[in-house]
Coordinates of C-alpha atoms and ligand atoms in Angstrom, one line a residue:
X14 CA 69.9 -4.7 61.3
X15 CA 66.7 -5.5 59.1
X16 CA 66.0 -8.8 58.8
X17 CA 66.0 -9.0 55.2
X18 CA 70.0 -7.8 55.3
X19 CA 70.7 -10.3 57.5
X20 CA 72.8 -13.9 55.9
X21 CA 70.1 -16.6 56.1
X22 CA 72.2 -19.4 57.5
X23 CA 70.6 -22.9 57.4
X24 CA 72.4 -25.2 59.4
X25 CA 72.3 -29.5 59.0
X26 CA 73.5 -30.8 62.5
X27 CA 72.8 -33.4 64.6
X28 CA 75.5 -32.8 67.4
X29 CA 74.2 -30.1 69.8
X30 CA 77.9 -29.2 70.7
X31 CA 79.1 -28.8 67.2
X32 CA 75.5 -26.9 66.4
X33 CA 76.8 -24.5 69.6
X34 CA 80.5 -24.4 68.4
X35 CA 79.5 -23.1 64.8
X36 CA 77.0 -21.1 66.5
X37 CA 80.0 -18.8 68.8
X38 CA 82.4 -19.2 66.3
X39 CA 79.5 -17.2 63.7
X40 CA 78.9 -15.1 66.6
X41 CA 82.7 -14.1 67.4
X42 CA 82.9 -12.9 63.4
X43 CA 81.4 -9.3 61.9
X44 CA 79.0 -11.4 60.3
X45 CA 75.3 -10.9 60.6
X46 CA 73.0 -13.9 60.6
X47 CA 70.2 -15.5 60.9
X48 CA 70.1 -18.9 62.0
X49 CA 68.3 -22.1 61.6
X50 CA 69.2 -25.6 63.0
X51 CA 67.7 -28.6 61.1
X52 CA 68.6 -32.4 61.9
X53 CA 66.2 -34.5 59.2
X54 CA 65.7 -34.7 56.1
X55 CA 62.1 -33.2 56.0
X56 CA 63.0 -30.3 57.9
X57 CA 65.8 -29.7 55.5
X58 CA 64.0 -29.7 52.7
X59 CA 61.0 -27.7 54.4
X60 CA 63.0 -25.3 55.2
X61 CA 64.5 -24.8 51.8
X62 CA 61.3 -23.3 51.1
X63 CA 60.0 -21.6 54.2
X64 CA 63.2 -19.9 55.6
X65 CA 64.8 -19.6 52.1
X66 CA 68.5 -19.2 52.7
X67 CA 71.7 -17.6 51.9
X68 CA 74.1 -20.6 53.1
X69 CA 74.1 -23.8 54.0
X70 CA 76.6 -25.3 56.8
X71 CA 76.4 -29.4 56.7
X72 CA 77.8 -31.8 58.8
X73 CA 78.5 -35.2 56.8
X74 CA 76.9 -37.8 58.7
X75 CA 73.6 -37.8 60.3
X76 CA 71.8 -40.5 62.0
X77 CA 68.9 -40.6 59.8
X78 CA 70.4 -38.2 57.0
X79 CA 73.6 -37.5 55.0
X80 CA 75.3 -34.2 53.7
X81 CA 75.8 -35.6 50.0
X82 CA 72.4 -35.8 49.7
X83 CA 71.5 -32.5 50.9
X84 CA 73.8 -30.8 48.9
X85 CA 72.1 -33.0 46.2
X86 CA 68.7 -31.6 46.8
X87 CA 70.1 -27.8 47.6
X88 CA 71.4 -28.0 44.3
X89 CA 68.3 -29.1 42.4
X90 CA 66.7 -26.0 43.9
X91 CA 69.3 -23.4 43.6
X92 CA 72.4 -24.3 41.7
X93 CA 74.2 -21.1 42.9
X94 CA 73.3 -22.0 47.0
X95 CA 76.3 -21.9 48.7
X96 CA 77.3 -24.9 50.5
X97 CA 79.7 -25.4 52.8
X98 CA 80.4 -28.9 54.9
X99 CA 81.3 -28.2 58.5
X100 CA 82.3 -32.1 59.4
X101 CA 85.0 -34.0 61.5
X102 CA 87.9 -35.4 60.1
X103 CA 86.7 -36.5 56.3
X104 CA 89.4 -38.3 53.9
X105 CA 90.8 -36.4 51.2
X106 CA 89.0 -38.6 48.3
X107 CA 85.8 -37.2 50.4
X108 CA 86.6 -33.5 50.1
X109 CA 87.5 -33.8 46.6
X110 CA 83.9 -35.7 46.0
X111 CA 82.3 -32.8 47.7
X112 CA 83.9 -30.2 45.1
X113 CA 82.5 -32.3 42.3
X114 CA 79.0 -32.4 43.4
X115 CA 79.2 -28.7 43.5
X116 CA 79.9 -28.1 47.5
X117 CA 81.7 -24.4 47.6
X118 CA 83.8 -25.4 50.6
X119 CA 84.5 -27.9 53.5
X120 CA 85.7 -26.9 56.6
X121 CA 86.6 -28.9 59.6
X122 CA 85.1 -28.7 62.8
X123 CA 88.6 -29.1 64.3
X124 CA 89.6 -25.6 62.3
X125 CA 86.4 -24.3 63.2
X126 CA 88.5 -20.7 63.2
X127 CA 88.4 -20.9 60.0
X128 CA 84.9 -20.4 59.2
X129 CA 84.2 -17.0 59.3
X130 CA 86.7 -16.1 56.4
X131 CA 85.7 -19.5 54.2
X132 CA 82.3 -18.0 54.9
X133 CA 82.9 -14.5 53.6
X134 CA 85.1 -16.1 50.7
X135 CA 82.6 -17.8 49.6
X136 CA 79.9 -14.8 49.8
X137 CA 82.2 -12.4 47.8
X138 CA 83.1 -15.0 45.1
X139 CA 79.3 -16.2 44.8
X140 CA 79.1 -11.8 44.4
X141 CA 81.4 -11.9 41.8
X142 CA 79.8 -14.8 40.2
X143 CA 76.6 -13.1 40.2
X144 CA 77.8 -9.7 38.6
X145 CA 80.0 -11.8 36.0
X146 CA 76.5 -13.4 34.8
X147 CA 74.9 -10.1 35.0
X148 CA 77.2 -8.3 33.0
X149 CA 77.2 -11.5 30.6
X150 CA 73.3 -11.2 30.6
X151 CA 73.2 -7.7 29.6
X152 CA 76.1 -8.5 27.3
X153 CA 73.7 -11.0 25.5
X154 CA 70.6 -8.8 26.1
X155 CA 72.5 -5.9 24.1
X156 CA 73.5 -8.1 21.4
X157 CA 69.9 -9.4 21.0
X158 CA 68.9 -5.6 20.4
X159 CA 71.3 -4.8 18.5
X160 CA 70.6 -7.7 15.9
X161 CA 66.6 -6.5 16.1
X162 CA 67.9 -3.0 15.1
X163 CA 70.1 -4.9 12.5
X164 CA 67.3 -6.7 11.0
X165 CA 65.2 -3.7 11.5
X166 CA 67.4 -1.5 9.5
X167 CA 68.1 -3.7 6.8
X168 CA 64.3 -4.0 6.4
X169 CA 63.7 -0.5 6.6
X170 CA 66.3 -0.1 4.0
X171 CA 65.2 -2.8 1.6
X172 CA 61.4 -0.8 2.0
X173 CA 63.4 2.5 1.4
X174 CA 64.9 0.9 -1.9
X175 CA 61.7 -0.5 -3.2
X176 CA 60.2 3.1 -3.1
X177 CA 63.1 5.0 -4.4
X178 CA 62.5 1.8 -7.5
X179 CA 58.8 1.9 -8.1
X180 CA 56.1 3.7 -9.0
X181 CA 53.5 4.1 -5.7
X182 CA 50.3 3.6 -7.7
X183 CA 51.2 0.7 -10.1
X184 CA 53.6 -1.0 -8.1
X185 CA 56.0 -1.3 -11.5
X186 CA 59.6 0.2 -11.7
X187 CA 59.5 4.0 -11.9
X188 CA 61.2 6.5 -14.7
X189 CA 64.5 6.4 -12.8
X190 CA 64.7 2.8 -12.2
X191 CA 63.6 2.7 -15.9
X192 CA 66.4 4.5 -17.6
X193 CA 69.0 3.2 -15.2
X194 CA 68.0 -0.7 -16.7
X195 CA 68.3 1.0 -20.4
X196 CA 71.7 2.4 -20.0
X197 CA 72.8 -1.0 -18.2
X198 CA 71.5 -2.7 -21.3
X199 CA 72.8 -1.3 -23.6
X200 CA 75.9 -1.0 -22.4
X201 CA 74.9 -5.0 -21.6
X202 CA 74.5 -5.0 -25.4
X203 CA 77.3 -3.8 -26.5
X204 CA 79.4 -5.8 -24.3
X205 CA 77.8 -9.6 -25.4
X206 CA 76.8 -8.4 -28.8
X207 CA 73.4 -9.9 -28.2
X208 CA 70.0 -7.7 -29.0
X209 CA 67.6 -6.1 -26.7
X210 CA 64.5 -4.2 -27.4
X211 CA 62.2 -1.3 -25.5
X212 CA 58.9 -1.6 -26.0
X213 CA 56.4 1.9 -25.8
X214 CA 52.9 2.3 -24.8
X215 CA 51.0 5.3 -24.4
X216 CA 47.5 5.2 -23.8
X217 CA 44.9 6.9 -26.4
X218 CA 42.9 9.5 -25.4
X219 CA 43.3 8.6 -21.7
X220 CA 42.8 12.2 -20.7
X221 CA 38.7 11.8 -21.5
X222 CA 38.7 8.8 -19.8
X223 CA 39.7 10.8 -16.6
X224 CA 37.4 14.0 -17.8
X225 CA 34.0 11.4 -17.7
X226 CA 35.0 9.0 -15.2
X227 CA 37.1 11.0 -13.0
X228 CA 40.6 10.3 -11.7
X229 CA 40.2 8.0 -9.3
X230 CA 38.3 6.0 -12.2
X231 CA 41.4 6.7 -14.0
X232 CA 44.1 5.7 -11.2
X233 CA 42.1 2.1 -11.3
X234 CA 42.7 1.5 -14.8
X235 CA 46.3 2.6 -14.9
X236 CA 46.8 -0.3 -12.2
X237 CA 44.8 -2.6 -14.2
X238 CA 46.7 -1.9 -17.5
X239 CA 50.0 -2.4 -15.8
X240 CA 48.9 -5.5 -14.2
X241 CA 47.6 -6.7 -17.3
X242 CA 51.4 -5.6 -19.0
X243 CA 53.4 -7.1 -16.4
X244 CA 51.0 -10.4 -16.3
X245 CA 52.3 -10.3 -20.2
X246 CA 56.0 -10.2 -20.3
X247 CA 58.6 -12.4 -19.4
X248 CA 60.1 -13.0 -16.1
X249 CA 63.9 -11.4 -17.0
X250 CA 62.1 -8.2 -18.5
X251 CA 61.6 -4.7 -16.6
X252 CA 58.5 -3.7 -17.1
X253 CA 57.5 0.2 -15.6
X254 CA 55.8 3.1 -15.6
X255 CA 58.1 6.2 -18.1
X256 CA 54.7 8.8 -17.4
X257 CA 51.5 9.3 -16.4
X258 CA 49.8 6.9 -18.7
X259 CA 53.4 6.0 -20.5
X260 CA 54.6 2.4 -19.9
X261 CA 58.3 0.8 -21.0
X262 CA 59.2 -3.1 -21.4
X263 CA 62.8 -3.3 -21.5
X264 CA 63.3 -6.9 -22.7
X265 CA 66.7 -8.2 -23.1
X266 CA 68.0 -10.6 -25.6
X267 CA 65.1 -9.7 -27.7
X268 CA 65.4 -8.5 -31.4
X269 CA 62.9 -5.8 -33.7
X270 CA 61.5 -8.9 -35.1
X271 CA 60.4 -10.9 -31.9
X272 CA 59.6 -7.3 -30.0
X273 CA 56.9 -6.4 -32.6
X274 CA 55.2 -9.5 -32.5
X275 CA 55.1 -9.1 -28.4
X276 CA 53.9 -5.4 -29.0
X277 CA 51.3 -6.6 -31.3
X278 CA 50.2 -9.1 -28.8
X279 CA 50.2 -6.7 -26.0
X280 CA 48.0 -4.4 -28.0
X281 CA 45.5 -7.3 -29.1
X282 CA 45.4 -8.0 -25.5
X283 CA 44.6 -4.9 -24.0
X284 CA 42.1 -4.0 -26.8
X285 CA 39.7 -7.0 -25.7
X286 CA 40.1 -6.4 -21.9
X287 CA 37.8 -4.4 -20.2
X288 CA 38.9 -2.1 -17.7
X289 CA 37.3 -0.7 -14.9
X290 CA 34.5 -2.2 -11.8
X291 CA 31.4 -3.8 -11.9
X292 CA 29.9 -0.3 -12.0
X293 CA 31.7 0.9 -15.2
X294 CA 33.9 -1.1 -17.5
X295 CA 35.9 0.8 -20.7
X296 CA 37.8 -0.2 -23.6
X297 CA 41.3 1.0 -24.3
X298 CA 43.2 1.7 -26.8
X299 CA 47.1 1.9 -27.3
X300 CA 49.6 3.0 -29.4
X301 CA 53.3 1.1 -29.1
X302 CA 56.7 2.5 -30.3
X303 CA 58.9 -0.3 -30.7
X304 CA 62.7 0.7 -30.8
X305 CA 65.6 -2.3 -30.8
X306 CA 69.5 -2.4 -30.9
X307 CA 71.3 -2.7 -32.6
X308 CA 68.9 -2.5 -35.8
X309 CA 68.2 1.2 -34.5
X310 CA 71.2 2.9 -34.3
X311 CA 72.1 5.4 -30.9
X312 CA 74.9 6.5 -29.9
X313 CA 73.6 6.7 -26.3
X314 CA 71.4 4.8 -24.2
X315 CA 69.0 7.8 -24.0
X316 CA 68.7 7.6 -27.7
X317 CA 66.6 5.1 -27.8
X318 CA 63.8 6.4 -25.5
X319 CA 63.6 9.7 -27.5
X320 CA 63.7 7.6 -31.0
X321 CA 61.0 5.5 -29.3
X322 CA 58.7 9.1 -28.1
X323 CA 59.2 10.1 -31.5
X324 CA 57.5 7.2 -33.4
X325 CA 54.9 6.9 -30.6
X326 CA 54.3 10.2 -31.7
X327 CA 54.0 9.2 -35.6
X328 CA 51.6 6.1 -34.5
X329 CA 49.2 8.7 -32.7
X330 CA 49.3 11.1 -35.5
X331 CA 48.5 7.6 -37.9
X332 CA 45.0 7.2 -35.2
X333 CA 46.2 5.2 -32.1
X334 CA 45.6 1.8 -31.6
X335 CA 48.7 0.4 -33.5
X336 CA 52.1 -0.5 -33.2
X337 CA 55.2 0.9 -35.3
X338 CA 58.9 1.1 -35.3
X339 CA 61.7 3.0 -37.3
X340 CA 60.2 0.7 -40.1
X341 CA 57.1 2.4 -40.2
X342 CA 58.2 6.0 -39.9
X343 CA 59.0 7.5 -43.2
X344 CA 63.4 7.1 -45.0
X345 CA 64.1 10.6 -44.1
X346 CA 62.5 10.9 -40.6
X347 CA 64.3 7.9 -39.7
X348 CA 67.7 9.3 -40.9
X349 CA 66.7 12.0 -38.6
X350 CA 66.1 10.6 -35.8
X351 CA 69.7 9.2 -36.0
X352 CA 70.9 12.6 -36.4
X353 CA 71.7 15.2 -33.7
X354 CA 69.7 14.9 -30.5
X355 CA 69.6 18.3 -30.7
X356 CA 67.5 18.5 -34.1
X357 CA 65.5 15.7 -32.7
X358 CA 64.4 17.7 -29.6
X359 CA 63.5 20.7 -31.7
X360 CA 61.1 18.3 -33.6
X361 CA 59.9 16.8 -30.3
X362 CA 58.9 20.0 -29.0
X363 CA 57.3 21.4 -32.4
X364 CA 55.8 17.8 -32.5
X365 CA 54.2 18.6 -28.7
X366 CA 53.6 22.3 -29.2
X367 CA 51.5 21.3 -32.3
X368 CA 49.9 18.1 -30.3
X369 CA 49.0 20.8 -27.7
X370 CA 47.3 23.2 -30.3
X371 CA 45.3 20.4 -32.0
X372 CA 43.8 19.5 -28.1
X373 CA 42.9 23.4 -27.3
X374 CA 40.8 23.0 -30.5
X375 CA 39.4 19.8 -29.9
Ligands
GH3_416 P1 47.0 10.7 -26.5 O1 46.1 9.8 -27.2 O2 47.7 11.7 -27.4 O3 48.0 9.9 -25.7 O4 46.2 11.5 -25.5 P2 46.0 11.3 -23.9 O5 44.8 12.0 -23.4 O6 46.2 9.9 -23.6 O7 47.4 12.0 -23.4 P3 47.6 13.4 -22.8 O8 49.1 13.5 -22.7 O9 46.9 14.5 -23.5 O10 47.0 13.3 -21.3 C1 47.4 12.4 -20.4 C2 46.5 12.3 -19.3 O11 46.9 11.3 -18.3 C3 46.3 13.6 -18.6 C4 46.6 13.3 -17.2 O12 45.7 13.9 -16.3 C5 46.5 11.8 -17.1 N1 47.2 11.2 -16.0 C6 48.6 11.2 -15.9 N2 48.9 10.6 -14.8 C7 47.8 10.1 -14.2 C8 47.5 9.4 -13.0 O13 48.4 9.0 -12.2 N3 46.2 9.1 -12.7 C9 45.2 9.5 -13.5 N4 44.0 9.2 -13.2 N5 45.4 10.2 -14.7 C10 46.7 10.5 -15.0
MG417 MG1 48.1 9.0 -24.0

């Protein structure tokens, strides 16, 4: 048999005629060995290193040695070494002090025939012992992945939900997120009986700003506006993007009163900013629709965003650059707008389709 197959048997014994007792009695069993005879403590402990074995068969007392130690030191090296103390007649308090120090066996030399099979008992359960903290390994291991796939899912998720929420270029909440928050406040609203306003704002004439400048021009000041928005509003409103150059504050808890005097302070704001790079900086203007509940009627959450398209519309038609609410739109519009939505989309797309004309001319 290879050597490497072989069980590396270190023995500790002084006695010559015990050494060549254990020796036959090894020899008489199936098992295959290797053996090496130490009787100090230095070659003990050398050969810890150098012959690196399987088992270790100790006699108890040695002239200049002793087996407690050893099993001391075979323990500090490899706490899963077997160790088994081959000895004369040793007391019962002994043995039992042997277990504790973490000896796997005793056997005495007057049962020597029982060697072989305490040998082999011990091999199979230190076998069992091994696979047990194998499997328990792997057990762990597996866990360990499975809680790196946990977290790695619930961060892919949480990245997943952020996109589905904003809007890639501006970073603000998108149109869906948008209209979800307006329905949940007004519902909110309705509830708690305590006001909440969307705020409007469309940029003027952003189109030429793309036509001279470009798009990518344009993309940077659409960032910089919504910054600039979202710098500007409270920490418990939404603030996102409806459209292309459309942005809506949804601030909750805020009346017609208090949400015009924000608009007007957005619009100041964004009128003495300059937009743009070191290279080119522009102006901007922006028209606000400013539409509250309850002091604008709806029936419907989505009420309220057409109501608000429709005076945004009335404020461009007035020249930009202002803000306006239902106040500011004439009695019998307003009495429209709370009217069927159907009527009101009729005027929204004769309102566009005339909007659209008045560009092709321009
Ligand atoms: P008005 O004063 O009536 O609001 O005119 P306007 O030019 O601002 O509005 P219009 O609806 O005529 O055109 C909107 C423009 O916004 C046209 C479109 O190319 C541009 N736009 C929309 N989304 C983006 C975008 O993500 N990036 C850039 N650079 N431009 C955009
Ligand atoms: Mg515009």
């Amino acid at each position: 048999m290879a050597d490497e197959n072989r069980l590396r048997i270190l023995q500790l014994e002084d006695n010559d005629i015990d050494a060549e007792l254990i020796g036959r009695e090894l020899q008489k069993s199936d098992i295959v060995f290797t053996l090496r005879r130490v009787q100090t403590r230095d070659d003990f402990i050398a050969a810890l290193t150098e012959f690196v074995p399987d088992l270790i068969l100790a006699d108890y007392r040695l002239p200049q040695f002793d087996g407690l130690t050893a099993l001391r030191i075979a323990k500090e090296r490899d706490p899963d070494l077997i160790f088994i103390f081959v000895s004369g007649a040793i007391g019962e308090e002994f043995a039992i002090e042997t277990l504790k120090q973490g000896a796997t066996d005793y056997v005495l030399k007057d049962r020597m025939g029982r060697l072989a099979s305490e040998i082999k008992r011990a091999l199979t359960e230190a076998a069992e012992r091994r696979q047990r903290r194998e499997a328990e390994e792997a057990l762990i291991q597996r866990d360990r992945q499975l809680e790196t796939l946990n977290s790695e899912i619930v961060a892919t998720n949480r990245r997943l939900k952020r996109l589905a929420l904003r809007d890639p270029l501006t970073g603000l909440y998108n149109h869906r997120y948008l209209t979800e928050a307006i329905e949940l406040e007004f519902f909110r609203t309705r509830r708690y009986a305590h006001p909440f306003s969307v705020i409007m704002a469309d940029i003027d004439y952003f189109k030429s700003i793309n036509d001279v400048y470009g798009h990518l021009f344009g993309d940077s000041v659409l960032k910089q506006l919504a910054a600039q928005l979202n710098k500007m509003m409270r920490r418990y409103d939404i603030v996102g993007r409806y459209g292309g150059e459309e942005f809506i504050m949804v601030c909750p808890g805020v009346d017609r009163l208090k949400a015009l005097a924000l608009a007007q302070r957005l619009l100041g704001a964004v009128t003495i900013y300059n937009f743009g790079d070191k290279k080119q900086s522009v102006k901007l203007k922006i028209s606000v629709a400013v539409v509250s509940y309850p002091d604008d009627r709806a029936a419907r959450a989505i009420d309220l965003i057409d109501i608000a398209e429709r005076i945004l519309g009335d404020a461009k038609k007035a020249g930009g650059n202002r803000v306006y609410s239902t106040l500011d739109v004439s009695d019998s519009k307003a009495v429209a707008l709370k009217q069927s939505t159907k009527a009101s989309d009729i005027n929204l797309l004769r309102e566009k389709l005339e909007k659209l004309d008045k560009r092709g001319k321009e």
